[in-house]
Coordinates of C-alpha atoms in Angstrom, one line a residue:
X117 CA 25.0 -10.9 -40.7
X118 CA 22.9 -13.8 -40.2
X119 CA 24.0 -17.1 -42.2
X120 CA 21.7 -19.3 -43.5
X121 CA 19.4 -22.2 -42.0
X122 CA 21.5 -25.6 -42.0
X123 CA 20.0 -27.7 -39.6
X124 CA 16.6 -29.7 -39.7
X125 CA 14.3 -29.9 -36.5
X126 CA 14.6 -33.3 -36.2
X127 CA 17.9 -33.2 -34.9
X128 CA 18.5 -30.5 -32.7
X129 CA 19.1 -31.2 -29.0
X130 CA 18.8 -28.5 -26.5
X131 CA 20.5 -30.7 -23.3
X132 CA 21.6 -28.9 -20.3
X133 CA 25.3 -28.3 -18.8
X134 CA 24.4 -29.6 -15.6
X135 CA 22.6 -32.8 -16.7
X136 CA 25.9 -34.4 -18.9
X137 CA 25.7 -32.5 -21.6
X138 CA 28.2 -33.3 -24.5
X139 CA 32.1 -32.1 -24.1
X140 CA 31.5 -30.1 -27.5
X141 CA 28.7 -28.5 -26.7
X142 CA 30.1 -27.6 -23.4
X143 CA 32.9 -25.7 -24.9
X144 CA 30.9 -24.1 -27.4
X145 CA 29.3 -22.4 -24.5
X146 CA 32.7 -21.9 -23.4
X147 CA 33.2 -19.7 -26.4
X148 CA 29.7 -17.5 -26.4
X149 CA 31.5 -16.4 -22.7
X150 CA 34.6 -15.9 -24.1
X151 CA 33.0 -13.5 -27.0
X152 CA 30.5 -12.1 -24.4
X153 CA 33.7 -11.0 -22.4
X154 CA 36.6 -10.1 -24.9
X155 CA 34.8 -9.5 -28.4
X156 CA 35.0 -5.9 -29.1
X157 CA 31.2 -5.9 -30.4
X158 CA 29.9 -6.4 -26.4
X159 CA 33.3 -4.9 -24.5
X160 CA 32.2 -7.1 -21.8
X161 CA 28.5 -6.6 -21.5
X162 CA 27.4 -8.3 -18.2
X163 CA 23.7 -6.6 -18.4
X164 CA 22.2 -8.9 -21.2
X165 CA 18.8 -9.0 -22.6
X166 CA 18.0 -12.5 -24.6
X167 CA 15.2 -12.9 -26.8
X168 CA 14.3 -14.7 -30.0
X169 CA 13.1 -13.1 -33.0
X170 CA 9.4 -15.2 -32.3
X171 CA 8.3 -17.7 -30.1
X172 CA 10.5 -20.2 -29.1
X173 CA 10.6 -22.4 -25.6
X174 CA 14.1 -23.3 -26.0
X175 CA 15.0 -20.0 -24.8
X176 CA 14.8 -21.0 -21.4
X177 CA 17.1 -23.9 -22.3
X178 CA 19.6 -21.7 -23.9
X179 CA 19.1 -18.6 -20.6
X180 CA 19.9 -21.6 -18.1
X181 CA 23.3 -22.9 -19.8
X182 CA 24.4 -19.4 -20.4
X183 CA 24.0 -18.7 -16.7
X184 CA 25.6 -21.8 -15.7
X185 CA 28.9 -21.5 -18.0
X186 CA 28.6 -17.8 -16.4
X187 CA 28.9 -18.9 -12.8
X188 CA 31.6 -21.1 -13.7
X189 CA 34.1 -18.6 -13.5
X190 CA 32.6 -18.1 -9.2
X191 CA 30.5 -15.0 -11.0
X192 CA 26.9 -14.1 -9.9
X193 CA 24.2 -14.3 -12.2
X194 CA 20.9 -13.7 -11.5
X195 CA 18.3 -14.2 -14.5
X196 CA 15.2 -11.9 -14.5
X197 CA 12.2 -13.7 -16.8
X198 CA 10.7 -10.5 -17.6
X199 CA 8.4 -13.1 -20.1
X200 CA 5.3 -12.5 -18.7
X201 CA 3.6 -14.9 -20.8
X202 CA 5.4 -18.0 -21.3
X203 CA 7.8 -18.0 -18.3
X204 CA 10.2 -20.4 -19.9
X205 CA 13.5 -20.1 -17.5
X206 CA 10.7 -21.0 -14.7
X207 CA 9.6 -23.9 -17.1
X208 CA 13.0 -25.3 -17.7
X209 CA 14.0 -25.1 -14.1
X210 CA 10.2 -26.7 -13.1
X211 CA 9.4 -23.6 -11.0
X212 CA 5.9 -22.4 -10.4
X213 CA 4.4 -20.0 -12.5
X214 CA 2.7 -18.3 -9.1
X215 CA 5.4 -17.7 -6.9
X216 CA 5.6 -13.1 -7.7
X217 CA 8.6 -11.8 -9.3
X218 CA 9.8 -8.6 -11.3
X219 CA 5.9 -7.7 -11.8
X220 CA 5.6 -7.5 -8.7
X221 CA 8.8 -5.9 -7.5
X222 CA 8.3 -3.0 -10.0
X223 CA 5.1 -2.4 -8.9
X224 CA 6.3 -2.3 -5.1
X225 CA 4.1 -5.1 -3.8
X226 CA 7.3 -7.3 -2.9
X227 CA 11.0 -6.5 -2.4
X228 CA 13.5 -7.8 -4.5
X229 CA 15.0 -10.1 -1.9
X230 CA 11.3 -11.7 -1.1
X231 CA 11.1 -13.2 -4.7
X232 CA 14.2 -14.1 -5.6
X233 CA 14.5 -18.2 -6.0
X234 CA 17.6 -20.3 -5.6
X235 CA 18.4 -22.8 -8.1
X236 CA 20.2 -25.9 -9.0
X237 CA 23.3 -24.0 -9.8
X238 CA 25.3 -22.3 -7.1
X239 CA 25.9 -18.6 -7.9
X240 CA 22.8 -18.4 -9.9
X241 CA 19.5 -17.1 -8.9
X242 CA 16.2 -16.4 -10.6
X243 CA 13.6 -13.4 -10.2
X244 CA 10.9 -15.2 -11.7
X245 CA 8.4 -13.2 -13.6
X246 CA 5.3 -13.0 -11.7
X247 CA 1.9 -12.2 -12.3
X248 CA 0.6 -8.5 -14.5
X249 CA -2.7 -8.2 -16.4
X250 CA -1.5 -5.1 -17.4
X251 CA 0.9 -3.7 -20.2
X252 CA 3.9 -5.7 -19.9
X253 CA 6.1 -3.0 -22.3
X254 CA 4.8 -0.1 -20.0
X255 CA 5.7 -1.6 -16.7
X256 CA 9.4 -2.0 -18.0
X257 CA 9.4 1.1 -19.1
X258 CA 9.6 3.2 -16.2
X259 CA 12.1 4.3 -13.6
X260 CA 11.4 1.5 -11.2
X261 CA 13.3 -0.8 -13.8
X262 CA 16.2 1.2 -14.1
X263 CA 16.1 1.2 -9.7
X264 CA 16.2 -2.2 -9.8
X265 CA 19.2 -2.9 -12.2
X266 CA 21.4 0.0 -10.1
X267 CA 20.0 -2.3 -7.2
X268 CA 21.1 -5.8 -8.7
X269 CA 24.0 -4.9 -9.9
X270 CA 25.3 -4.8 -6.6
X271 CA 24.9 -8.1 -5.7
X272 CA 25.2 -9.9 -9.0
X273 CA 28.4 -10.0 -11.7
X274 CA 25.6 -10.9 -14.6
X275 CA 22.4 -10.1 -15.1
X276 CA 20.2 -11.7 -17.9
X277 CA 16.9 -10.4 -19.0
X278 CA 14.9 -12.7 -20.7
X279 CA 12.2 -11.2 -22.8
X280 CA 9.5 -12.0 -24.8
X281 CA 9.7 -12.8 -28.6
X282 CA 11.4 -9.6 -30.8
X283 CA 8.3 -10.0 -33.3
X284 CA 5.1 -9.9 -30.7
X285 CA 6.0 -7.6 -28.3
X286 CA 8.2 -4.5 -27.8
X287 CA 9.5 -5.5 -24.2
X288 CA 12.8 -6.8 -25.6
X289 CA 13.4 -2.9 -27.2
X290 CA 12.2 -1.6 -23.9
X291 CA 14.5 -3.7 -21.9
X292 CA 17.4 -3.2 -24.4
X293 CA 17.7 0.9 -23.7
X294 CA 20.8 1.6 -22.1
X295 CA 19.2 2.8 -19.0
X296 CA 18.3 -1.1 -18.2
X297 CA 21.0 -3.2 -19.7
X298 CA 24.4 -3.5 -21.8
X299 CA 22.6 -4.7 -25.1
X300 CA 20.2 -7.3 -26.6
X301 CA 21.6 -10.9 -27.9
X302 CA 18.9 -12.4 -30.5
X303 CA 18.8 -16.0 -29.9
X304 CA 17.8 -18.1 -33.1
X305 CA 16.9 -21.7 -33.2
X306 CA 16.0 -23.0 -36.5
X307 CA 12.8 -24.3 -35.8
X308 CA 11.4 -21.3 -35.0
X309 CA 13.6 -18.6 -36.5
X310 CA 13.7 -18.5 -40.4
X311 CA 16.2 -16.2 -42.1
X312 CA 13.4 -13.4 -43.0
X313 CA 11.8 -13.6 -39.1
X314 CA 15.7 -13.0 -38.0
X315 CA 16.0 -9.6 -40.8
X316 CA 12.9 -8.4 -39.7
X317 CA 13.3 -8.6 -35.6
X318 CA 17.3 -7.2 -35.7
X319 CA 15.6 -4.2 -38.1
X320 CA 12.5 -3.8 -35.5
X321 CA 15.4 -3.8 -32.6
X322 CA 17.3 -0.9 -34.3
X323 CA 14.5 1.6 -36.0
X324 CA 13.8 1.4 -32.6
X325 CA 17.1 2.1 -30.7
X326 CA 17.2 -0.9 -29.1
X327 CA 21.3 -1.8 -28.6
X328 CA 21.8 -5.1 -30.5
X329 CA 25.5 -7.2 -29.4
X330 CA 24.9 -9.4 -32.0
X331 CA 23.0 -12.8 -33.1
X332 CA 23.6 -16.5 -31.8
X333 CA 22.5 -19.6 -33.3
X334 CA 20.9 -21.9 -30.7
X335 CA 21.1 -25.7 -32.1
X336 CA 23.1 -28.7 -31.8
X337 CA 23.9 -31.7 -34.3
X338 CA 25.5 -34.2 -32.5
X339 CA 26.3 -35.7 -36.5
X340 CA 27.9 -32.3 -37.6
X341 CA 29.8 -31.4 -34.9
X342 CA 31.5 -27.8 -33.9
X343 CA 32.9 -27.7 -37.6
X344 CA 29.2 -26.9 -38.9
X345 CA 28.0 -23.5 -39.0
X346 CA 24.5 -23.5 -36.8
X347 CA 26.3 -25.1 -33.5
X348 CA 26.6 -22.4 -31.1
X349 CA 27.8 -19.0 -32.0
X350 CA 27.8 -15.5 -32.0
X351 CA 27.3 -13.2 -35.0
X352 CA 27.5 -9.4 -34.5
X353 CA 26.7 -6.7 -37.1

């Protein structure tokens, strides 16, 4: 279930792991990799898809420290921007928008190894999104998707698919199938998510058999502390 709205937007912070981010908030993250590995809602999903129920930048803020706290444990992640609009792990990270990625990959114009990009983080790499005019749902929904994850997942312990918005595209569903990954966490922020945007994206995600692990609330209030709900954590249904 998803618990009410309790922070405003003037104080959330999205800071990252590796830049000094707070001991708290460290932890917290601490705790989404505990639940991601030991909670019997994800049985220790390791193919995740991320999205928020509409658009919201701070994803890629929120992708990035997941990976990190991920590869603290000497795992390999690779993230896979599969945004083909907004590209925000590559804008978080301040990597070009034109370097060719998944897009690219799927439609055999590059191999996998050609595009992916090392990052500040070791263990963690990044197959940037790349450029498609096309149909972004329809390119993920092929075979050549489901190649490429059988492919990844022998060189990577995580792999995290960040898709577009839940509420203005279908890529997230797409990408959800069990073909393609372990399950779908919905990544709320109160600025962007409001309770009845949340309802109607989880709903959207299961009419359409899209495999949901659960819901986390991305936002931190340095005043409030990890005693307030709406720090970081994960809710499952």
């Amino acid at each position: 279930m998803f618990k009410k709205k309790v922070q405003t937007a003037e104080k959330l912070q999205f800071p990252r792991l590796d830049q000094g981010a707070p001991k708290a908030f460290e932890e917290a993250y601490r705790t989404l990799r505990a639940n991601l590995m030991f909670s019997e809602e994800t049985n220790g999903a390791k193919r995740i898809v991320l999205a928020a129920p509409a658009r919201d930048e701070h994803i890629g803020n929120f992708t990035w420290n997941l990976a990190t706290v991920l590869a603290g444990e000497k795992s390999r992640v690779l993230i896979v921007d599969c945004d083909l609009t907004d590209r925000w792990v590559s804008r978080e990270l301040a990597i070009s928008d034109t370097l060719p990625g998944i897009a690219q990959v799927i439609c055999g114009e590059y191999g996998m190894v050609d595009c992916l990009v090392t990052t500040p983080k070791e263990n963690v790499s990044l197959l940037p999104a790349g450029n498609f005019s096309g149909d972004s749902a329809e390119l993920f929904s092929g075979k050549r998707i489901e190649e490429l994850q059988e492919l990844v997942q022998k060189d990577f312990d995580y792999v995290l698919y960040v898709a577009p918005a839940v509420t203005e595209a279908t890529d997230a569903t797409v990408l959800s199938r069990k073909a393609v990954s372990d399950g779908m966490l919905l990544v709320l922020c109160p600025e962007s998510a409001t309770i009845q945007a949340s309802q109607f994206a989880m709903d959207k995600l299961e009419d359409a058999g899209g495999h949901v692990l659960g819901a986390v609330l991305n936002g931190y209030d340095p005043e409030k502390g990890v005693k307030q709900d709406g720090y970081y954590d994960i809710y499952t249904r």
